[in-house]
PDB file of N, CA and C in Angstrom:
ATOM      1  N   SER A   1     -13.991 253.961 -13.187  1.00 91.00           N
ATOM      2  CA  SER A   1     -14.241 252.563 -13.515  1.00 91.00           C
ATOM      3  C   SER A   1     -15.606 252.155 -12.980  1.00 91.00           C
ATOM      4  N   PHE A   2     -16.196 251.170 -13.624  1.00 95.00           N
ATOM      5  CA  PHE A   2     -17.540 250.707 -13.275  1.00 95.00           C
ATOM      6  C   PHE A   2     -17.524 249.218 -12.974  1.00 95.00           C
ATOM      7  N   CYS A   3     -18.388 248.813 -12.054  1.00 93.00           N
ATOM      8  CA  CYS A   3     -18.649 247.404 -11.779  1.00 93.00           C
ATOM      9  C   CYS A   3     -20.159 247.229 -11.823  1.00 93.00           C
ATOM     10  N   PHE A   4     -20.631 246.320 -12.669  1.00 96.00           N
ATOM     11  CA  PHE A   4     -22.059 246.019 -12.748  1.00 96.00           C
ATOM     12  C   PHE A   4     -22.297 244.651 -12.116  1.00 96.00           C
ATOM     13  N   ILE A   5     -23.246 244.606 -11.192  1.00 95.00           N
ATOM     14  CA  ILE A   5     -23.543 243.365 -10.481  1.00 95.00           C
ATOM     15  C   ILE A   5     -24.998 243.009 -10.730  1.00 95.00           C
ATOM     16  N   GLY A   6     -25.247 241.814 -11.257  1.00 96.00           N
ATOM     17  CA  GLY A   6     -26.602 241.302 -11.422  1.00 96.00           C
ATOM     18  C   GLY A   6     -26.969 240.492 -10.193  1.00 96.00           C
ATOM     19  N   ALA A   7     -28.107 240.799  -9.583  1.00 95.00           N
ATOM     20  CA  ALA A   7     -28.476 240.131  -8.335  1.00 95.00           C
ATOM     21  C   ALA A   7     -29.982 239.923  -8.257  1.00 95.00           C
ATOM     22  N   HIS A   8     -30.383 238.945  -7.468  1.00 92.00           N
ATOM     23  CA  HIS A   8     -31.784 238.697  -7.158  1.00 92.00           C
ATOM     24  C   HIS A   8     -31.870 238.565  -5.647  1.00 92.00           C
ATOM     25  N   PHE A   9     -32.353 239.636  -4.994  1.00 90.00           N
ATOM     26  CA  PHE A   9     -32.462 239.640  -3.540  1.00 90.00           C
ATOM     27  C   PHE A   9     -33.732 238.917  -3.106  1.00 90.00           C
ATOM     28  N   ALA A  10     -33.820 238.639  -1.804  1.00 86.00           N
ATOM     29  CA  ALA A  10     -34.969 237.934  -1.227  1.00 86.00           C
ATOM     30  C   ALA A  10     -36.280 238.598  -1.633  1.00 86.00           C
ATOM     31  N   ALA A  11     -37.282 237.778  -1.920  1.00 84.00           N
ATOM     32  CA  ALA A  11     -38.574 238.270  -2.406  1.00 84.00           C
ATOM     33  C   ALA A  11     -39.615 238.349  -1.289  1.00 84.00           C
ATOM     34  N   HIS A  12     -40.802 238.815  -1.643  1.00 79.00           N
ATOM     35  CA  HIS A  12     -41.996 238.917  -0.792  1.00 79.00           C
ATOM     36  C   HIS A  12     -41.894 240.085   0.180  1.00 79.00           C
ATOM     37  N   GLU A  13     -43.009 240.404   0.801  1.00 73.00           N
ATOM     38  CA  GLU A  13     -43.077 241.561   1.694  1.00 73.00           C
ATOM     39  C   GLU A  13     -42.745 241.179   3.124  1.00 73.00           C
ATOM     40  N   GLY A  14     -42.453 242.180   3.929  1.00 71.00           N
ATOM     41  CA  GLY A  14     -42.257 241.979   5.358  1.00 71.00           C
ATOM     42  C   GLY A  14     -40.924 242.514   5.841  1.00 71.00           C
ATOM     43  N   GLU A  15     -40.897 242.912   7.102  1.00 62.00           N
ATOM     44  CA  GLU A  15     -39.697 243.484   7.706  1.00 62.00           C
ATOM     45  C   GLU A  15     -38.532 242.501   7.667  1.00 62.00           C
ATOM     46  N   ALA A  16     -38.808 241.240   7.957  1.00 64.00           N
ATOM     47  CA  ALA A  16     -37.735 240.244   7.938  1.00 64.00           C
ATOM     48  C   ALA A  16     -37.132 240.129   6.540  1.00 64.00           C
ATOM     49  N   LYS A  17     -37.982 240.178   5.504  1.00 71.00           N
ATOM     50  CA  LYS A  17     -37.480 240.092   4.137  1.00 71.00           C
ATOM     51  C   LYS A  17     -36.674 241.320   3.767  1.00 71.00           C
ATOM     52  N   ARG A  18     -37.097 242.508   4.256  1.00 74.00           N
ATOM     53  CA  ARG A  18     -36.329 243.725   3.975  1.00 74.00           C
ATOM     54  C   ARG A  18     -34.932 243.591   4.576  1.00 74.00           C
ATOM     55  N   LYS A  19     -34.851 243.086   5.800  1.00 84.00           N
ATOM     56  CA  LYS A  19     -33.547 242.902   6.436  1.00 84.00           C
ATOM     57  C   LYS A  19     -32.722 241.868   5.676  1.00 84.00           C
ATOM     58  N   LEU A  20     -33.385 240.838   5.150  1.00 89.00           N
ATOM     59  CA  LEU A  20     -32.678 239.826   4.378  1.00 89.00           C
ATOM     60  C   LEU A  20     -32.137 240.427   3.084  1.00 89.00           C
ATOM     61  N   ARG A  21     -32.906 241.309   2.448  1.00 88.00           N
ATOM     62  CA  ARG A  21     -32.418 241.986   1.240  1.00 88.00           C
ATOM     63  C   ARG A  21     -31.171 242.803   1.550  1.00 88.00           C
ATOM     64  N   ASN A  22     -31.201 243.527   2.661  1.00 87.00           N
ATOM     65  CA  ASN A  22     -30.023 244.300   3.062  1.00 87.00           C
ATOM     66  C   ASN A  22     -28.841 243.364   3.316  1.00 87.00           C
ATOM     67  N   ALA A  23     -29.115 242.203   3.913  1.00 92.00           N
ATOM     68  CA  ALA A  23     -28.055 241.221   4.165  1.00 92.00           C
ATOM     69  C   ALA A  23     -27.527 240.656   2.842  1.00 92.00           C
ATOM     70  N   ASN A  24     -28.418 240.455   1.850  1.00 93.00           N
ATOM     71  CA  ASN A  24     -27.977 240.002   0.526  1.00 93.00           C
ATOM     72  C   ASN A  24     -26.965 240.982  -0.046  1.00 93.00           C
ATOM     73  N   TYR A  25     -27.273 242.259   0.036  1.00 93.00           N
ATOM     74  CA  TYR A  25     -26.365 243.306  -0.462  1.00 93.00           C
ATOM     75  C   TYR A  25     -25.025 243.249   0.277  1.00 93.00           C
ATOM     76  N   GLN A  26     -25.078 243.207   1.610  1.00 94.00           N
ATOM     77  CA  GLN A  26     -23.849 243.193   2.409  1.00 94.00           C
ATOM     78  C   GLN A  26     -22.979 241.978   2.074  1.00 94.00           C
ATOM     79  N   LYS A  27     -23.605 240.825   1.910  1.00 94.00           N
ATOM     80  CA  LYS A  27     -22.852 239.610   1.600  1.00 94.00           C
ATOM     81  C   LYS A  27     -22.135 239.744   0.253  1.00 94.00           C
ATOM     82  N   ILE A  28     -22.842 240.270  -0.738  1.00 93.00           N
ATOM     83  CA  ILE A  28     -22.221 240.463  -2.047  1.00 93.00           C
ATOM     84  C   ILE A  28     -21.039 241.414  -1.941  1.00 93.00           C
ATOM     85  N   MET A  29     -21.235 242.536  -1.262  1.00 93.00           N
ATOM     86  CA  MET A  29     -20.171 243.534  -1.158  1.00 93.00           C
ATOM     87  C   MET A  29     -18.960 242.997  -0.391  1.00 93.00           C
ATOM     88  N   GLN A  30     -19.195 242.118   0.582  1.00 91.00           N
ATOM     89  CA  GLN A  30     -18.098 241.606   1.390  1.00 91.00           C
ATOM     90  C   GLN A  30     -17.421 240.382   0.772  1.00 91.00           C
ATOM     91  N   GLU A  31     -18.175 239.565   0.045  1.00 91.00           N
ATOM     92  CA  GLU A  31     -17.635 238.280  -0.375  1.00 91.00           C
ATOM     93  C   GLU A  31     -17.334 238.143  -1.865  1.00 91.00           C
ATOM     94  N   LEU A  32     -17.865 239.028  -2.699  1.00 90.00           N
ATOM     95  CA  LEU A  32     -17.595 238.930  -4.129  1.00 90.00           C
ATOM     96  C   LEU A  32     -16.129 239.247  -4.382  1.00 90.00           C
ATOM     97  N   GLN A  33     -15.447 238.346  -5.029  1.00 86.00           N
ATOM     98  CA  GLN A  33     -14.016 238.495  -5.286  1.00 86.00           C
ATOM     99  C   GLN A  33     -13.788 238.901  -6.738  1.00 86.00           C
ATOM    100  N   LEU A  34     -13.417 240.141  -6.949  1.00 86.00           N
ATOM    101  CA  LEU A  34     -13.077 240.654  -8.274  1.00 86.00           C
ATOM    102  C   LEU A  34     -11.774 241.428  -8.161  1.00 86.00           C
ATOM    103  N   GLY A  35     -11.011 241.421  -9.208  1.00 82.00           N
ATOM    104  CA  GLY A  35      -9.797 242.232  -9.227  1.00 82.00           C
ATOM    105  C   GLY A  35      -8.833 241.835  -8.136  1.00 82.00           C
ATOM    106  N   LEU A  36      -8.459 242.785  -7.310  1.00 85.00           N
ATOM    107  CA  LEU A  36      -7.511 242.553  -6.224  1.00 85.00           C
ATOM    108  C   LEU A  36      -8.238 241.879  -5.062  1.00 85.00           C
ATOM    109  N   ARG A  37      -7.976 240.637  -4.851  1.00 79.00           N
ATOM    110  CA  ARG A  37      -8.757 239.828  -3.907  1.00 79.00           C
ATOM    111  C   ARG A  37      -8.627 240.246  -2.445  1.00 79.00           C
ATOM    112  N   ASN A  38      -7.584 240.939  -2.086  1.00 83.00           N
ATOM    113  CA  ASN A  38      -7.404 241.332  -0.693  1.00 83.00           C
ATOM    114  C   ASN A  38      -7.916 242.734  -0.388  1.00 83.00           C
ATOM    115  N   PHE A  39      -8.627 243.330  -1.344  1.00 87.00           N
ATOM    116  CA  PHE A  39      -9.148 244.676  -1.156  1.00 87.00           C
ATOM    117  C   PHE A  39     -10.675 244.649  -1.264  1.00 87.00           C
ATOM    118  N   PRO A  40     -11.368 245.435  -0.449  1.00 89.00           N
ATOM    119  CA  PRO A  40     -12.833 245.473  -0.538  1.00 89.00           C
ATOM    120  C   PRO A  40     -13.299 245.900  -1.922  1.00 89.00           C
ATOM    121  N   LEU A  41     -14.389 245.325  -2.353  1.00 89.00           N
ATOM    122  CA  LEU A  41     -14.949 245.617  -3.669  1.00 89.00           C
ATOM    123  C   LEU A  41     -15.191 247.114  -3.843  1.00 89.00           C
ATOM    124  N   ALA A  42     -15.714 247.761  -2.818  1.00 90.00           N
ATOM    125  CA  ALA A  42     -16.080 249.181  -2.910  1.00 90.00           C
ATOM    126  C   ALA A  42     -14.875 250.092  -3.131  1.00 90.00           C
ATOM    127  N   THR A  43     -13.668 249.614  -2.847  1.00 92.00           N
ATOM    128  CA  THR A  43     -12.478 250.453  -3.029  1.00 92.00           C
ATOM    129  C   THR A  43     -11.828 250.263  -4.397  1.00 92.00           C
ATOM    130  N   GLN A  44     -12.342 249.319  -5.186  1.00 92.00           N
ATOM    131  CA  GLN A  44     -11.699 248.997  -6.457  1.00 92.00           C
ATOM    132  C   GLN A  44     -12.352 249.656  -7.672  1.00 92.00           C
ATOM    133  N   PHE A  45     -13.539 250.239  -7.486  1.00 92.00           N
ATOM    134  CA  PHE A  45     -14.281 250.825  -8.600  1.00 92.00           C
ATOM    135  C   PHE A  45     -14.778 252.206  -8.212  1.00 92.00           C
ATOM    136  N   ASP A  46     -14.881 253.083  -9.209  1.00 94.00           N
ATOM    137  CA  ASP A  46     -15.449 254.408  -8.957  1.00 94.00           C
ATOM    138  C   ASP A  46     -16.960 254.333  -8.762  1.00 94.00           C
ATOM    139  N   HIS A  47     -17.607 253.394  -9.478  1.00 96.00           N
ATOM    140  CA  HIS A  47     -19.061 253.246  -9.416  1.00 96.00           C
ATOM    141  C   HIS A  47     -19.412 251.762  -9.404  1.00 96.00           C
ATOM    142  N   ILE A  48     -20.331 251.385  -8.513  1.00 95.00           N
ATOM    143  CA  ILE A  48     -20.857 250.020  -8.485  1.00 95.00           C
ATOM    144  C   ILE A  48     -22.353 250.120  -8.714  1.00 95.00           C
ATOM    145  N   VAL A  49     -22.842 249.418  -9.728  1.00 96.00           N
ATOM    146  CA  VAL A  49     -24.251 249.475 -10.102  1.00 96.00           C
ATOM    147  C   VAL A  49     -24.865 248.097  -9.899  1.00 96.00           C
ATOM    148  N   PHE A  50     -25.897 248.025  -9.066  1.00 94.00           N
ATOM    149  CA  PHE A  50     -26.646 246.784  -8.876  1.00 94.00           C
ATOM    150  C   PHE A  50     -27.809 246.773  -9.850  1.00 94.00           C
ATOM    151  N   CYS A  51     -27.943 245.690 -10.596  1.00 95.00           N
ATOM    152  CA  CYS A  51     -29.030 245.502 -11.551  1.00 95.00           C
ATOM    153  C   CYS A  51     -29.730 244.201 -11.209  1.00 95.00           C
ATOM    154  N   GLY A  52     -30.984 244.107 -11.573  1.00 93.00           N
ATOM    155  CA  GLY A  52     -31.695 242.847 -11.369  1.00 93.00           C
ATOM    156  C   GLY A  52     -32.949 243.052 -10.557  1.00 93.00           C
ATOM    157  N   ASP A  53     -33.394 241.989  -9.925  1.00 89.00           N
ATOM    158  CA  ASP A  53     -34.615 242.025  -9.123  1.00 89.00           C
ATOM    159  C   ASP A  53     -34.218 242.178  -7.665  1.00 89.00           C
ATOM    160  N   LEU A  54     -34.129 243.433  -7.229  1.00 87.00           N
ATOM    161  CA  LEU A  54     -33.680 243.705  -5.872  1.00 87.00           C
ATOM    162  C   LEU A  54     -34.820 243.620  -4.867  1.00 87.00           C
ATOM    163  N   ASN A  55     -36.053 243.635  -5.349  1.00 84.00           N
ATOM    164  CA  ASN A  55     -37.255 243.380  -4.551  1.00 84.00           C
ATOM    165  C   ASN A  55     -37.559 244.398  -3.466  1.00 84.00           C
ATOM    166  N   TYR A  56     -36.930 245.560  -3.488  1.00 78.00           N
ATOM    167  CA  TYR A  56     -37.358 246.618  -2.576  1.00 78.00           C
ATOM    168  C   TYR A  56     -38.678 247.169  -3.102  1.00 78.00           C
ATOM    169  N   ARG A  57     -39.589 247.516  -2.211  1.00 76.00           N
ATOM    170  CA  ARG A  57     -40.924 247.914  -2.650  1.00 76.00           C
ATOM    171  C   ARG A  57     -41.582 248.864  -1.656  1.00 76.00           C
ATOM    172  N   LEU A  58     -42.635 249.491  -2.135  1.00 77.00           N
ATOM    173  CA  LEU A  58     -43.475 250.319  -1.271  1.00 77.00           C
ATOM    174  C   LEU A  58     -44.627 249.462  -0.774  1.00 77.00           C
ATOM    175  N   VAL A  59     -45.006 249.620   0.494  1.00 75.00           N
ATOM    176  CA  VAL A  59     -46.097 248.836   1.066  1.00 75.00           C
ATOM    177  C   VAL A  59     -47.395 249.140   0.344  1.00 75.00           C
ATOM    178  N   GLU A  60     -47.652 250.405   0.141  1.00 76.00           N
ATOM    179  CA  GLU A  60     -48.835 250.803  -0.627  1.00 76.00           C
ATOM    180  C   GLU A  60     -48.427 251.925  -1.565  1.00 76.00           C
ATOM    181  N   PHE A  61     -48.971 251.882  -2.742  1.00 79.00           N
ATOM    182  CA  PHE A  61     -48.626 252.887  -3.745  1.00 79.00           C
ATOM    183  C   PHE A  61     -49.900 253.622  -4.102  1.00 79.00           C
ATOM    184  N   ASP A  62     -49.978 254.896  -3.726  1.00 82.00           N
ATOM    185  CA  ASP A  62     -51.189 255.669  -3.983  1.00 82.00           C
ATOM    186  C   ASP A  62     -50.827 256.985  -4.678  1.00 82.00           C
ATOM    187  N   ASP A  63     -51.816 257.876  -4.793  1.00 85.00           N
ATOM    188  CA  ASP A  63     -51.596 259.152  -5.479  1.00 85.00           C
ATOM    189  C   ASP A  63     -50.496 259.993  -4.822  1.00 85.00           C
ATOM    190  N   SER A  64     -50.375 259.885  -3.497  1.00 84.00           N
ATOM    191  CA  SER A  64     -49.332 260.667  -2.826  1.00 84.00           C
ATOM    192  C   SER A  64     -47.936 260.193  -3.264  1.00 84.00           C
ATOM    193  N   CYS A  65     -47.798 258.911  -3.559  1.00 84.00           N
ATOM    194  CA  CYS A  65     -46.520 258.383  -4.055  1.00 84.00           C
ATOM    195  C   CYS A  65     -46.225 258.913  -5.455  1.00 84.00           C
ATOM    196  N   LEU A  66     -47.245 258.960  -6.311  1.00 87.00           N
ATOM    197  CA  LEU A  66     -47.053 259.497  -7.660  1.00 87.00           C
ATOM    198  C   LEU A  66     -46.635 260.961  -7.614  1.00 87.00           C
ATOM    199  N   THR A  67     -47.303 261.728  -6.763  1.00 89.00           N
ATOM    200  CA  THR A  67     -46.954 263.137  -6.609  1.00 89.00           C
ATOM    201  C   THR A  67     -45.529 263.282  -6.092  1.00 89.00           C
ATOM    202  N   ALA A  68     -45.166 262.449  -5.124  1.00 88.00           N
ATOM    203  CA  ALA A  68     -43.813 262.495  -4.573  1.00 88.00           C
ATOM    204  C   ALA A  68     -42.775 262.170  -5.640  1.00 88.00           C
ATOM    205  N   LEU A  69     -43.072 261.201  -6.497  1.00 87.00           N
ATOM    206  CA  LEU A  69     -42.155 260.865  -7.593  1.00 87.00           C
ATOM    207  C   LEU A  69     -41.962 262.045  -8.527  1.00 87.00           C
ATOM    208  N   ARG A  70     -43.071 262.674  -8.893  1.00 92.00           N
ATOM    209  CA  ARG A  70     -42.995 263.824  -9.809  1.00 92.00           C
ATOM    210  C   ARG A  70     -42.187 264.970  -9.204  1.00 92.00           C
ATOM    211  N   ASN A  71     -42.326 265.148  -7.887  1.00 92.00           N
ATOM    212  CA  ASN A  71     -41.660 266.260  -7.198  1.00 92.00           C
ATOM    213  C   ASN A  71     -40.317 265.866  -6.585  1.00 92.00           C
ATOM    214  N   GLU A  72     -39.903 264.637  -6.845  1.00 91.00           N
ATOM    215  CA  GLU A  72     -38.653 264.122  -6.290  1.00 91.00           C
ATOM    216  C   GLU A  72     -38.605 264.275  -4.770  1.00 91.00           C
ATOM    217  N   ASN A  73     -39.723 263.990  -4.128  1.00 89.00           N
ATOM    218  CA  ASN A  73     -39.851 264.087  -2.679  1.00 89.00           C
ATOM    219  C   ASN A  73     -39.657 262.696  -2.069  1.00 89.00           C
ATOM    220  N   VAL A  74     -38.429 262.371  -1.775  1.00 87.00           N
ATOM    221  CA  VAL A  74     -38.089 261.039  -1.281  1.00 87.00           C
ATOM    222  C   VAL A  74     -38.709 260.763   0.087  1.00 87.00           C
ATOM    223  N   GLY A  75     -38.886 261.781   0.898  1.00 87.00           N
ATOM    224  CA  GLY A  75     -39.443 261.604   2.242  1.00 87.00           C
ATOM    225  C   GLY A  75     -40.796 260.917   2.234  1.00 87.00           C
ATOM    226  N   VAL A  76     -41.672 261.310   1.318  1.00 83.00           N
ATOM    227  CA  VAL A  76     -42.999 260.693   1.231  1.00 83.00           C
ATOM    228  C   VAL A  76     -42.865 259.224   0.835  1.00 83.00           C
ATOM    229  N   LEU A  77     -41.955 258.937  -0.091  1.00 83.00           N
ATOM    230  CA  LEU A  77     -41.760 257.548  -0.511  1.00 83.00           C
ATOM    231  C   LEU A  77     -41.218 256.703   0.653  1.00 83.00           C
ATOM    232  N   LEU A  78     -40.342 257.285   1.456  1.00 82.00           N
ATOM    233  CA  LEU A  78     -39.793 256.540   2.589  1.00 82.00           C
ATOM    234  C   LEU A  78     -40.876 256.213   3.619  1.00 82.00           C
ATOM    235  N   GLU A  79     -41.903 257.047   3.695  1.00 81.00           N
ATOM    236  CA  GLU A  79     -43.015 256.763   4.601  1.00 81.00           C
ATOM    237  C   GLU A  79     -43.744 255.484   4.191  1.00 81.00           C
ATOM    238  N   HIS A  80     -43.716 255.157   2.895  1.00 78.00           N
ATOM    239  CA  HIS A  80     -44.374 253.962   2.374  1.00 78.00           C
ATOM    240  C   HIS A  80     -43.411 252.805   2.175  1.00 78.00           C
ATOM    241  N   ASP A  81     -42.154 253.022   2.534  1.00 77.00           N
ATOM    242  CA  ASP A  81     -41.132 251.989   2.341  1.00 77.00           C
ATOM    243  C   ASP A  81     -41.449 250.773   3.202  1.00 77.00           C
ATOM    244  N   GLU A  82     -41.316 249.609   2.600  1.00 73.00           N
ATOM    245  CA  GLU A  82     -41.544 248.368   3.337  1.00 73.00           C
ATOM    246  C   GLU A  82     -40.524 248.245   4.451  1.00 73.00           C
TER     247      GLU A  82
END
């Protein structure tokens, strides 16, 4: 089973905003009431897909990021993670 969630997390750059985005996700997962109201959302679906403007970003995007994308090297991208 699938659950699709449309969301718009906190915008702009900065560590505080990144933490707020994570808090946006946690609040949705804890408080969204679907299906069986007394059970956590994550236990009711096989897959949960977040769609929308989640606002996670890289601080700087350069050639090393492009190369990392092509090579599926997540470690390099995490180095540039906001």
